[in-house]
Every structure is written in C-alpha cells, then in structure tokens.
mmCIF file of C-alpha atoms in Angstrom:
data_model
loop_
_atom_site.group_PDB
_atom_site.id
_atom_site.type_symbol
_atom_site.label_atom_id
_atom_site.label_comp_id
_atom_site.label_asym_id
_atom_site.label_seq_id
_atom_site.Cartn_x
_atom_site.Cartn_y
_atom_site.Cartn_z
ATOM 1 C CA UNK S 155 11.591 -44.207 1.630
ATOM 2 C CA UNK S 156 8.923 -44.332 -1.291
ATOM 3 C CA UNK S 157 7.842 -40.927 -3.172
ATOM 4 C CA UNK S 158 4.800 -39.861 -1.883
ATOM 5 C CA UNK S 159 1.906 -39.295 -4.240
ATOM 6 C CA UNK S 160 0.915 -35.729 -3.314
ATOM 7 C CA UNK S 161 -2.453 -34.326 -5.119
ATOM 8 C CA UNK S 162 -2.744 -30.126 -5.662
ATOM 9 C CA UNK S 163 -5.092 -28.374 -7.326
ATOM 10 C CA UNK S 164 -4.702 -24.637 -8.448
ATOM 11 C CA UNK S 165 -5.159 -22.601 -11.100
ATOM 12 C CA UNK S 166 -2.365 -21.833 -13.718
ATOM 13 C CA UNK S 167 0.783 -19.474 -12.608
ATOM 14 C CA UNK S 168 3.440 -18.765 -14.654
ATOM 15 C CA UNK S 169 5.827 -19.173 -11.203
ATOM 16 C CA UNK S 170 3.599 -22.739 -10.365
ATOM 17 C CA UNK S 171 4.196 -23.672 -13.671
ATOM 18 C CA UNK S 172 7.975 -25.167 -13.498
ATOM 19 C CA UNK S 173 6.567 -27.515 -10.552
ATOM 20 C CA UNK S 174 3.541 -28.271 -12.156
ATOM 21 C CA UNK S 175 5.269 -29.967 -15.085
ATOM 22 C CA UNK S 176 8.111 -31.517 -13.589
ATOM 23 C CA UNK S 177 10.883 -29.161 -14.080
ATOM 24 C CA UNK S 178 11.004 -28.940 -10.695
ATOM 25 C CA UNK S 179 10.546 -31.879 -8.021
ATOM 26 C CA UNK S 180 9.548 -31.897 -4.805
ATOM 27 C CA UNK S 181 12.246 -34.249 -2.748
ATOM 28 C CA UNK S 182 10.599 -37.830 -2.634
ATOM 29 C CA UNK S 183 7.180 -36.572 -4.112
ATOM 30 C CA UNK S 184 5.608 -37.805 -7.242
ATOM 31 C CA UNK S 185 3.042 -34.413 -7.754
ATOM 32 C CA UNK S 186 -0.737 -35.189 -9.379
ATOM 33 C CA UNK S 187 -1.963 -32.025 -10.190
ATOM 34 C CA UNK S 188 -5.216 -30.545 -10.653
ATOM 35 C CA UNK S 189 -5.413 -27.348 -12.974
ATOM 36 C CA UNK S 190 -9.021 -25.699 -11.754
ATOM 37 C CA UNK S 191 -10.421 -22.588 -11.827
ATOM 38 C CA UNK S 192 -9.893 -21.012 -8.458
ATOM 39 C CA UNK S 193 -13.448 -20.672 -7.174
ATOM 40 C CA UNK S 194 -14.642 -24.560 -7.896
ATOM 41 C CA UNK S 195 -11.333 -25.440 -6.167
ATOM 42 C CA UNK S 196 -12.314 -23.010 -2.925
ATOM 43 C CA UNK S 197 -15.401 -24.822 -2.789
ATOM 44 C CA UNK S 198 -14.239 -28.305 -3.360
ATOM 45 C CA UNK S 199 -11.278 -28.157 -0.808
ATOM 46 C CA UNK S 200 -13.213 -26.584 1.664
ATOM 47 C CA UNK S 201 -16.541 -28.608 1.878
ATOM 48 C CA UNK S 202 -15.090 -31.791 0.403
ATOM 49 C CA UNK S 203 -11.301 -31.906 1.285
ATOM 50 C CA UNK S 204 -10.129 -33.369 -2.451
ATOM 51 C CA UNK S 205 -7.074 -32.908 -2.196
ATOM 52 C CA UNK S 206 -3.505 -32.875 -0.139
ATOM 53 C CA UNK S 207 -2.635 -29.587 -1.264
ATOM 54 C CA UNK S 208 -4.451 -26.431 -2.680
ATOM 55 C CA UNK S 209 -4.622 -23.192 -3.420
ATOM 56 C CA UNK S 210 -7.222 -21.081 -0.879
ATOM 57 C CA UNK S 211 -8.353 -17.305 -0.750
ATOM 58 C CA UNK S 212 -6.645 -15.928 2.374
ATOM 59 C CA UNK S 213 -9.296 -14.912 4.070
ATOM 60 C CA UNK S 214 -10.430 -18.506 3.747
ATOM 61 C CA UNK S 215 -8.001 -20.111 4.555
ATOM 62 C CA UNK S 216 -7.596 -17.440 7.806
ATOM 63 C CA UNK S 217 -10.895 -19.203 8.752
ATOM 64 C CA UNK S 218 -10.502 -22.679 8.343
ATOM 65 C CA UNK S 219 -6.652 -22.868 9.784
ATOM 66 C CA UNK S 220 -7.801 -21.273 13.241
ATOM 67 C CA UNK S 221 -10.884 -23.727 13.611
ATOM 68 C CA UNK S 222 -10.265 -25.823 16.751
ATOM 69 C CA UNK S 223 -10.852 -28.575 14.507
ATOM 70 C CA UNK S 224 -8.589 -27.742 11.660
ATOM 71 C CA UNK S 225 -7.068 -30.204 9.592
ATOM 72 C CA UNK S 226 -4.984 -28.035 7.069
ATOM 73 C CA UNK S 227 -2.087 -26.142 7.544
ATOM 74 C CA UNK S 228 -0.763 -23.472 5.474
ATOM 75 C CA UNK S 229 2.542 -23.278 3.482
ATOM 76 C CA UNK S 230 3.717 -19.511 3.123
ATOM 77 C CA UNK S 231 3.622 -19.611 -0.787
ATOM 78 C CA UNK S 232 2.419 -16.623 -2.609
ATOM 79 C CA UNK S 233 -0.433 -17.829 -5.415
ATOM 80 C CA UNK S 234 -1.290 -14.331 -6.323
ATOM 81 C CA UNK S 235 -1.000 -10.741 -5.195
ATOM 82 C CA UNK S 236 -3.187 -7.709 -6.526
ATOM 83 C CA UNK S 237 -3.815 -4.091 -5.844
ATOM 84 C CA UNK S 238 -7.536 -4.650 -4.596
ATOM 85 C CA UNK S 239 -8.467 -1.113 -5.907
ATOM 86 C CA UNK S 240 -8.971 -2.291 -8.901
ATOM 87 C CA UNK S 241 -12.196 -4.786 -7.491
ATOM 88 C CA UNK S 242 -14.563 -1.374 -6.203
ATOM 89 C CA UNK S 243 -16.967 -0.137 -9.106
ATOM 90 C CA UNK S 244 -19.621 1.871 -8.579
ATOM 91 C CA UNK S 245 -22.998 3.500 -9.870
ATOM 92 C CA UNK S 246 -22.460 6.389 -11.387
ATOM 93 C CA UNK S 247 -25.737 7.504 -9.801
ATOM 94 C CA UNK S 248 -24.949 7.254 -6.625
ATOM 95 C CA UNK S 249 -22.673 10.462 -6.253
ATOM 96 C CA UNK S 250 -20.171 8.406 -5.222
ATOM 97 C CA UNK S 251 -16.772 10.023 -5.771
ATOM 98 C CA UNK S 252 -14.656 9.282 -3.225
ATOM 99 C CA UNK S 253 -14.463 6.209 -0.339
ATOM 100 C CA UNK S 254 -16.016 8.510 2.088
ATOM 101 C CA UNK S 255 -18.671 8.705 -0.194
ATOM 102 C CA UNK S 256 -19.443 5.166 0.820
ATOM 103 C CA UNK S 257 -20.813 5.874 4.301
ATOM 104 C CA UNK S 258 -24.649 5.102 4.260
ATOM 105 C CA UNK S 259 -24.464 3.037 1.093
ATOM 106 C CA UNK S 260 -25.407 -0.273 -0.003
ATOM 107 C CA UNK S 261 -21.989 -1.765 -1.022
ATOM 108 C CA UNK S 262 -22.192 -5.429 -2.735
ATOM 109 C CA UNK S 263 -19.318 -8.213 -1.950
ATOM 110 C CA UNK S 264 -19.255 -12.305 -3.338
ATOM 111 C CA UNK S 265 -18.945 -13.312 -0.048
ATOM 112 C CA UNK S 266 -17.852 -11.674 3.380
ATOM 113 C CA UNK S 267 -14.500 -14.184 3.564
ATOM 114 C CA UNK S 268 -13.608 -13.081 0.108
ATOM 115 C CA UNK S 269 -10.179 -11.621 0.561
ATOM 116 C CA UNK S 270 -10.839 -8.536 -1.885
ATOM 117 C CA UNK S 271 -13.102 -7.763 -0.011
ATOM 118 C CA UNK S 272 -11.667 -8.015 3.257
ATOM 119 C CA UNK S 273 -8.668 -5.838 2.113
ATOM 120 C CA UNK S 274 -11.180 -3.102 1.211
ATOM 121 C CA UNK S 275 -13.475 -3.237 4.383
ATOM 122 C CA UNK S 276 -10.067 -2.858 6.564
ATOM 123 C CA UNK S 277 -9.062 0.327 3.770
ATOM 124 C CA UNK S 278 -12.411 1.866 4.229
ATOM 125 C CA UNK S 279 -12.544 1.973 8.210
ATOM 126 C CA UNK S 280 -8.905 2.362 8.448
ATOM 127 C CA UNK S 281 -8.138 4.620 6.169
ATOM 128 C CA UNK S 282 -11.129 6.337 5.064
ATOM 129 C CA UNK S 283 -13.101 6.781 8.073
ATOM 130 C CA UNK S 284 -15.709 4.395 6.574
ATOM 131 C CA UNK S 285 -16.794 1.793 9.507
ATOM 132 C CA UNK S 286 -18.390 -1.694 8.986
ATOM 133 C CA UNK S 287 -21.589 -0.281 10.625
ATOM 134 C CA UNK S 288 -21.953 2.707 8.539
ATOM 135 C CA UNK S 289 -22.821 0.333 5.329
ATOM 136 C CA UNK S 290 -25.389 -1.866 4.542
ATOM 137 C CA UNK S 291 -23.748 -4.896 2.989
ATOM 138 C CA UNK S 292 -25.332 -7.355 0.521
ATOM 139 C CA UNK S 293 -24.019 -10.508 -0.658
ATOM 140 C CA UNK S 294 -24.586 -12.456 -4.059
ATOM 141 C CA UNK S 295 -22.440 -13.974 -6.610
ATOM 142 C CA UNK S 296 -20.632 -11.406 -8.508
ATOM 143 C CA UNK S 297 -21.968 -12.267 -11.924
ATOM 144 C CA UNK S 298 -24.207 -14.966 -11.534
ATOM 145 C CA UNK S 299 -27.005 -15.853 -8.938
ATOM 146 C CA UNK S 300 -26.486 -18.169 -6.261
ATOM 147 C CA UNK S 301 -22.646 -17.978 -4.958
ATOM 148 C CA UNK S 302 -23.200 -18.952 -1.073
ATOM 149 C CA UNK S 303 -20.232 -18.244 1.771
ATOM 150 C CA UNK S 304 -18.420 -21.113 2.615
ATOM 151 C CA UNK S 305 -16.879 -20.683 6.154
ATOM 152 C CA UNK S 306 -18.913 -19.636 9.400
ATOM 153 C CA UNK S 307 -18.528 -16.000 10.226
ATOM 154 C CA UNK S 308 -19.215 -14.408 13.659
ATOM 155 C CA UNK S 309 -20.406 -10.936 12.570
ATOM 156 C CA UNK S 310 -19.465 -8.163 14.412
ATOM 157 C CA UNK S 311 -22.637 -6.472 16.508
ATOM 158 C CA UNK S 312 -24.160 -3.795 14.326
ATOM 159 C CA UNK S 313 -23.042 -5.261 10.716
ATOM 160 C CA UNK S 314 -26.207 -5.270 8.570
ATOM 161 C CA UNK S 315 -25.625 -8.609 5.953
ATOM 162 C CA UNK S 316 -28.397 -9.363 3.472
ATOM 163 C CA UNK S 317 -27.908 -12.062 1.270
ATOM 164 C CA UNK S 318 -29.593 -12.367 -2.331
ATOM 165 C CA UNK S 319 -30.006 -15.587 -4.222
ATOM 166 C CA UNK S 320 -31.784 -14.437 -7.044
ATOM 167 C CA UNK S 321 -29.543 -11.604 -8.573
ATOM 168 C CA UNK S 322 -26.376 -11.032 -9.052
ATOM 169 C CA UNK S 323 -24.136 -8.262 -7.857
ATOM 170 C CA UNK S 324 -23.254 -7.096 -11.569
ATOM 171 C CA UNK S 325 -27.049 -6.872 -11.949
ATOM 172 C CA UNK S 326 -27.731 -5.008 -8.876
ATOM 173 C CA UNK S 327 -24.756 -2.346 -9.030
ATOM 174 C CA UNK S 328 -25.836 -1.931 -12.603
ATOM 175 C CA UNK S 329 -29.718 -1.017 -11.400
ATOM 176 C CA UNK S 330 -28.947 1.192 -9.082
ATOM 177 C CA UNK S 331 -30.149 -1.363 -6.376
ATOM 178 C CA UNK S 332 -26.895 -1.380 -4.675
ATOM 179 C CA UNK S 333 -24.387 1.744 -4.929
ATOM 180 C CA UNK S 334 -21.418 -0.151 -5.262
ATOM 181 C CA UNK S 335 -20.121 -3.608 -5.424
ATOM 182 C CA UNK S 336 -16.533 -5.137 -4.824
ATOM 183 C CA UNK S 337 -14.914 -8.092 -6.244
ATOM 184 C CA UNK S 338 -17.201 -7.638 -9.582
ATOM 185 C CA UNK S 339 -15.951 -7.494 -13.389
ATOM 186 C CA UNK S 340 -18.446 -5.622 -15.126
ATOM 187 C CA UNK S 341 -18.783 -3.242 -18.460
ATOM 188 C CA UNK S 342 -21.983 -1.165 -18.139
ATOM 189 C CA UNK S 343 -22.871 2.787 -19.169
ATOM 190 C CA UNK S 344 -23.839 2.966 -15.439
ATOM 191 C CA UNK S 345 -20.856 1.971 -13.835
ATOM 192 C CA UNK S 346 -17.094 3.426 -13.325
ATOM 193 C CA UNK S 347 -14.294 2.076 -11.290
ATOM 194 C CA UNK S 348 -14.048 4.237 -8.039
ATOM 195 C CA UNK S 349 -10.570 4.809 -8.478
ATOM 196 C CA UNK S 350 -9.597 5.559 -11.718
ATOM 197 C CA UNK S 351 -6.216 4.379 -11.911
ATOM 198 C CA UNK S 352 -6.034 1.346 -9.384
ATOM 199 C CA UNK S 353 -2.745 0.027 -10.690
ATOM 200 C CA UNK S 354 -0.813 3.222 -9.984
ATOM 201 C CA UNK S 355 -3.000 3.988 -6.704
ATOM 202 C CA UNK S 356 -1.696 0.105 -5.861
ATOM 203 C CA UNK S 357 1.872 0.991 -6.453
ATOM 204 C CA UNK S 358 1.709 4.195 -4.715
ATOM 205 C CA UNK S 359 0.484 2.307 -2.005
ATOM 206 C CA UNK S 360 3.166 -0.038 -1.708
ATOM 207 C CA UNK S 361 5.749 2.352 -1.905
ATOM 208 C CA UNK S 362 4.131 4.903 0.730
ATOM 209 C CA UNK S 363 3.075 1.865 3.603
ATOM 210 C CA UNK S 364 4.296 -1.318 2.023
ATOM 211 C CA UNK S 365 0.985 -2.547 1.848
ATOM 212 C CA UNK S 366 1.197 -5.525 -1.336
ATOM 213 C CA UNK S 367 -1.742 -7.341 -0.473
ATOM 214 C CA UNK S 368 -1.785 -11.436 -0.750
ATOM 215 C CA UNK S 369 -4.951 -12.925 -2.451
ATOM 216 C CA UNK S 370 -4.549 -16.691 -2.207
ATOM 217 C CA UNK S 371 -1.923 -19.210 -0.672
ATOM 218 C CA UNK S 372 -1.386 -22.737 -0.123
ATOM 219 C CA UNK S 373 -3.022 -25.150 2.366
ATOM 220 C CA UNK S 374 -1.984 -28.621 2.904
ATOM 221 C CA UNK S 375 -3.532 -31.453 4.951
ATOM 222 C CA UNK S 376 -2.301 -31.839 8.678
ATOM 223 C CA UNK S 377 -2.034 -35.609 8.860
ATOM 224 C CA UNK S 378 0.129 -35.838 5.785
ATOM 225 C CA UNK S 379 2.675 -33.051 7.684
ATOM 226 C CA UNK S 380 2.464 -35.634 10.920
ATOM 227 C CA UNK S 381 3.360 -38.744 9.171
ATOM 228 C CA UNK S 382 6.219 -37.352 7.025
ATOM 229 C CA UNK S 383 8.942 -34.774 8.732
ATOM 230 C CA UNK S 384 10.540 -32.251 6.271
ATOM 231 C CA UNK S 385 7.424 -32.614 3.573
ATOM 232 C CA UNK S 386 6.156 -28.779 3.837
ATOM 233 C CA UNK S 387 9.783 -27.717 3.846
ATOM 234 C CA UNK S 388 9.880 -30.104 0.656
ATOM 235 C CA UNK S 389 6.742 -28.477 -0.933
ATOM 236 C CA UNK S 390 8.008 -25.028 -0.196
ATOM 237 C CA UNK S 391 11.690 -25.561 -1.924
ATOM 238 C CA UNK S 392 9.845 -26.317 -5.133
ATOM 239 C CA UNK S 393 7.575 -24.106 -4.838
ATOM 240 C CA UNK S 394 10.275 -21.651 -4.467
ATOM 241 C CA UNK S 395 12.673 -22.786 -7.271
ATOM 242 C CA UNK S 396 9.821 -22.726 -9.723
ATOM 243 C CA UNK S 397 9.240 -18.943 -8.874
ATOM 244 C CA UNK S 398 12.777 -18.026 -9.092
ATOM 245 C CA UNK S 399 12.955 -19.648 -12.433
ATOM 246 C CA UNK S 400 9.683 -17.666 -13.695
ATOM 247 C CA UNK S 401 11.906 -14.399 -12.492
ATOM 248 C CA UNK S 402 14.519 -15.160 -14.059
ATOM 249 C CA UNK S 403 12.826 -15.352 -17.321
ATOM 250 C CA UNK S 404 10.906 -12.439 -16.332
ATOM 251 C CA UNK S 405 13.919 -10.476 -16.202
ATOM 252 C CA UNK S 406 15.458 -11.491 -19.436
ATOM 253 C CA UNK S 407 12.625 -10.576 -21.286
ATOM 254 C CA UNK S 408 12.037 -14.616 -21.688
ATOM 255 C CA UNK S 409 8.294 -14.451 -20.944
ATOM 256 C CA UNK S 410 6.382 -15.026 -24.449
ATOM 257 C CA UNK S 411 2.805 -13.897 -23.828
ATOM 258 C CA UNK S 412 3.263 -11.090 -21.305
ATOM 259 C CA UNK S 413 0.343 -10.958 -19.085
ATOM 260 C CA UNK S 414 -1.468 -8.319 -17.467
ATOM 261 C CA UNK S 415 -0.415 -9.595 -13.984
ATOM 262 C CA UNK S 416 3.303 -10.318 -15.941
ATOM 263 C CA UNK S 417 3.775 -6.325 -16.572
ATOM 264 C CA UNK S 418 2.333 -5.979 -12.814
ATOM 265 C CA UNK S 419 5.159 -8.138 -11.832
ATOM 266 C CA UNK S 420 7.631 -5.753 -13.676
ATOM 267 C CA UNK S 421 5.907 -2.465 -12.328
ATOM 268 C CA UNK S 422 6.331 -4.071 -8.395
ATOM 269 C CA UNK S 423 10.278 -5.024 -9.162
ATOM 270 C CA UNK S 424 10.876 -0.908 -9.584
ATOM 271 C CA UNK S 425 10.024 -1.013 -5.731
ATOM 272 C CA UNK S 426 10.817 -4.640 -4.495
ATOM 273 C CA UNK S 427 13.673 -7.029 -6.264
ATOM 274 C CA UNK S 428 10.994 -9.771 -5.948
ATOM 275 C CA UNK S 429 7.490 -9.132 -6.868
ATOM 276 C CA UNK S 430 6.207 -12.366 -5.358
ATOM 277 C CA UNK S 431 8.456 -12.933 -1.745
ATOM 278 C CA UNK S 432 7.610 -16.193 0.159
ATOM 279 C CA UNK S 433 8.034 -16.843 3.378
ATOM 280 C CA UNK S 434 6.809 -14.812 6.846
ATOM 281 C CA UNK S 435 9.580 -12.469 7.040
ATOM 282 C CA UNK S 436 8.977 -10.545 4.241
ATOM 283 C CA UNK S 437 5.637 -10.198 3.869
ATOM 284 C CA UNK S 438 5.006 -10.007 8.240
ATOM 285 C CA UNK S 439 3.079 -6.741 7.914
ATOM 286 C CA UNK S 440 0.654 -7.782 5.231
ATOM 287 C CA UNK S 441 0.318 -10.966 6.861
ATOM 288 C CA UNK S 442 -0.208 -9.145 10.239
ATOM 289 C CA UNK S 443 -2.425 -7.107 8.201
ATOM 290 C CA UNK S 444 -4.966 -9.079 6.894
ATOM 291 C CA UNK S 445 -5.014 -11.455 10.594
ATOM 292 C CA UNK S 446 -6.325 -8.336 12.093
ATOM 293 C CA UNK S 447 -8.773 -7.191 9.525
ATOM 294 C CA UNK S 448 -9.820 -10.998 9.739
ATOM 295 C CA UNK S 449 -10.348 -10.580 13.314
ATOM 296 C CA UNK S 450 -12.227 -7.140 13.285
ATOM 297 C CA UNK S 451 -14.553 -8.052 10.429
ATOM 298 C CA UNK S 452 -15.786 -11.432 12.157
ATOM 299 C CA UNK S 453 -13.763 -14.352 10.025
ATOM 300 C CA UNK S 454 -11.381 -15.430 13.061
ATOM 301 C CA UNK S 455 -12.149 -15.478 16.570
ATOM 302 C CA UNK S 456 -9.126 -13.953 17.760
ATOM 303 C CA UNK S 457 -5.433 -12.486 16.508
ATOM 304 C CA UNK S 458 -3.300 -15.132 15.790
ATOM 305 C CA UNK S 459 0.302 -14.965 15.466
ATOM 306 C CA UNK S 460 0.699 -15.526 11.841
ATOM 307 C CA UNK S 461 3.402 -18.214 12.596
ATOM 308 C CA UNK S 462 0.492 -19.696 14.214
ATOM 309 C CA UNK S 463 -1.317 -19.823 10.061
ATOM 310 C CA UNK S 464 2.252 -21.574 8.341
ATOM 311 C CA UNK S 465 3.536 -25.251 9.116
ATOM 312 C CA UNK S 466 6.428 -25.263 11.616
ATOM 313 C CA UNK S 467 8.756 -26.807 9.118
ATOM 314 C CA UNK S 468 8.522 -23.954 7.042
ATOM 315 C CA UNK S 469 9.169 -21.040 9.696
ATOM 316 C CA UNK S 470 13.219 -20.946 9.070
ATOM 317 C CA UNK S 471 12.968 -21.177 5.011
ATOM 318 C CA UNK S 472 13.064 -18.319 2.517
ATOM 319 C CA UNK S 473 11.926 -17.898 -0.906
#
C-alpha cells in the first residue's frame, strides 16, 4: 500500500514536536504539517476544512463532531491542558472578590464555544452557586475587535448574550464596562486576577476532584478514516510515542528552555505519573465533564457518550 500524504496543522508542542519532524512516523503516512497559531487554525478548519488533521478547542470540536452532518472525527490526543483559573480577571471596581461575587455582573468571554470559558461557566453554577441566568454575558474578541463565534449555539432560555464588534474585551473589563472578562491576557492598574494563585488553586483542584481540564484535541476527516482501516490507530501511536519521548526528557532534566507550561508539567507529575494521559480511560471524568457542561450551556444538543466524540479505532489504545 502507498504512504498516505496526511496534512495537520497545530501549533508548536514540545510532545507534537518528535512527530512533527520525523522522529516519529506514523505507519504508511508521509505527514505535511502546518505550524499555525491556534486561533487562525480554529477558524480555517472549521469554516474551510484545510486540512486532514488539526488541532480544535474542545468545546469546538464538541460542536462540530455531534452535527448530524459531521465530517470529522476526533482522535483522543491531548494538545494542551490548563488550570482555567488562571483566564478570570476582573475590575477591581467592581467589588468583586470572590465567584459568588459574580452573580448580577456583566462577565466578558471570546466566544461562548471557547473551552475556557466553558470550564468556568460549569465552575460557577456548579460550584459556586453562580447560574448562567444570573449573568449578563458579552462577547468580543479578547484583545482586539471583531472575533465572531464559529459554531451554532442553541442558548439555553433565559441566557442574556450581547455581542460587541467594536471593542474589545481587554478594553471593556479595563473601563469598567464589563466587571469581568474570561479568556483575556491583560496588564492594567484596574484589573487583578480573581484568584490570586490559579496555578496552585489548579493543582489543588486536581488533587481534591481530579478535575485537569483539556483545552484542545485532535480532529481528523471522516472519509479519510472510511477509506483506510487502522489510520486513527496509526495517528494516535505517533502521537503517543512523541509524548512519551518529550517525558522522558522531561524527567531527565533534558528539556533546554523550560517553559511555563514545561514546569506545569512537572508540578502535575507530583499528583499524576503522566501530566498529559491520552486516551478515554484516563481522562473519562473530564471528558464526561466538559460533554455535560457542553450540553447545559447550549453547544451540543444532547449528552453524548464520549466514545461517541473519538474514532472507533482508537477506543482499545492507550497513551
């Protein structure tokens, strides 16, 4: 059989990067791949289709796997996990001090399927008595004018949404037009982080409920799955030996620009022997999760099974 020419886009992770160059091959794949910042390849993959394989926000992705016209599938590769806490800032006007604080405020987000912001909604009505209702939500691009949503959303009844297309989020939060704003990066005398330590509220997190959320995965096209048996389960094995090579070198002290997300990495493995786990199994109630805060917030139409989300050929693999 002749290697398949398989085009990805994403952007650049240390555990992609073995695959990405060639270190690691796919089984009868010749990779072309597409190094992109993550937003321009959201919007190119999911209005244009560009190419076989990508990298998606979840909460995209959530939406445009259960369409009843749905032409990707999802491999159950991890492209990045984060502590959301660290994506709430507020106005230090406000009086906000707490989450519960947030009740009756106007609270900004990028767009409603933006999975930051999904995790946060679902921690503020589940956690902190905060419900979708009690907010007025406003939507804008977090630091420049414009950013639009890019799936179709089915709101639930009572959710006040007003979009801006002239301002940006950073620009409002810093005003005092909105009280606070999620999914923003922004250094102003006005504004604080509403949690003061996110990485350690994170960790505690994960240690207390096991909640590690997942920020972005990987989709790849239906029809290619159809006419090739044993390609996602070829795309996941090299996806998954290229992340076990970036842990081994994470654990011998190999890495030689330690990032921010690197020393995150190292925080998580003092709770979990593998700060990035692939696969269903191991990540089934953050997966579970984020379906049903999907579901409740008006991104799916229903709770799927989340072997429903991941190609079959993947479903007996680890990583």
């Amino acid at each position: 059989m002749s290697k398949l020419r398989l085009t990805i886009a994403t952007t650049d992770y240390d555990h992609f990067r073995d695959f990405r160059l060639g270190t690691v091959q796919a089984e009868g794949i010749d990779t072309v791949w597409s190094m992109l910042g993550h937003h321009e390849i959201f919007a190119r993959m999911t209005f244009n289709r560009e190419w076989d394989a990508s990298e998606l926000s979840f909460a995209k992705f959530c939406a445009q796997v259960t369409r009843k016209d749905s032409d990707l599938i999802g491999l159950p590769v991890v492209c990045s996990r984060l502590f959301r806490f660290s994506s709430f800032y507020v106005n230090k006007k406000s009086k906000i001090r707490t989450a519960k604080d947030l009740k009756g405020k106007k609270i900004g987000s990028p767009e409603w399927a933006h999975t930051a912001a999904v995790y946060m909604r679902g921690w503020m009505h589940n956690e902190c008595g905060v419900k979708l209702q009690d907010v007025h939500w406003f939507q804008a691009g977090a630091n420049d004018a414009g950013r639009i949503e890019k799936v179709e959303l089915s709101l639930p009844a009572g959710v006040q949404l007003t979009r801006v297309s002239d301002k940006s989020l950073s620009e409002m939060l810093a005003s005092g037009e909105i009280a606070a704003a999620i999914g923003v990066e922004i250094d102003s005398p006005d504004v604080k982080p509403l949690i003061a330590d996110p990485l350690e509220a994170g960790l505690a997190a994960l240690k207390s409920r096991g909640h590690y959320p997942i920020n972005h995965t990987v989709v790849i096209k239906d029809d290619l799955i159809a006419a090739r048996p044993g390609l996602a389960a070829d795309v996941f094995d090299a996806f998954a030996r290229s992340k076990a090579l970036y842990l081994e070198k994470l654990k011998a002290g190999q890495i030689e620009k330690m990032t921010e997300t690197d020393k995150m990495h190292l925080r998580v493995m003092e709770t979990l022997a593998d700060p990035l786990p692939y696969h269903i199994e191991p990540n089934r109630k953050t997966l579970e999760t984020l379906v049903g805060h999907a579901f409740a917030q008006g991104i799916i139409t229903k709770k799927y099974a989340v072997e429903e989300l991941f190609a079959k050929g993947t479903h007996g693999l680890v990583g």
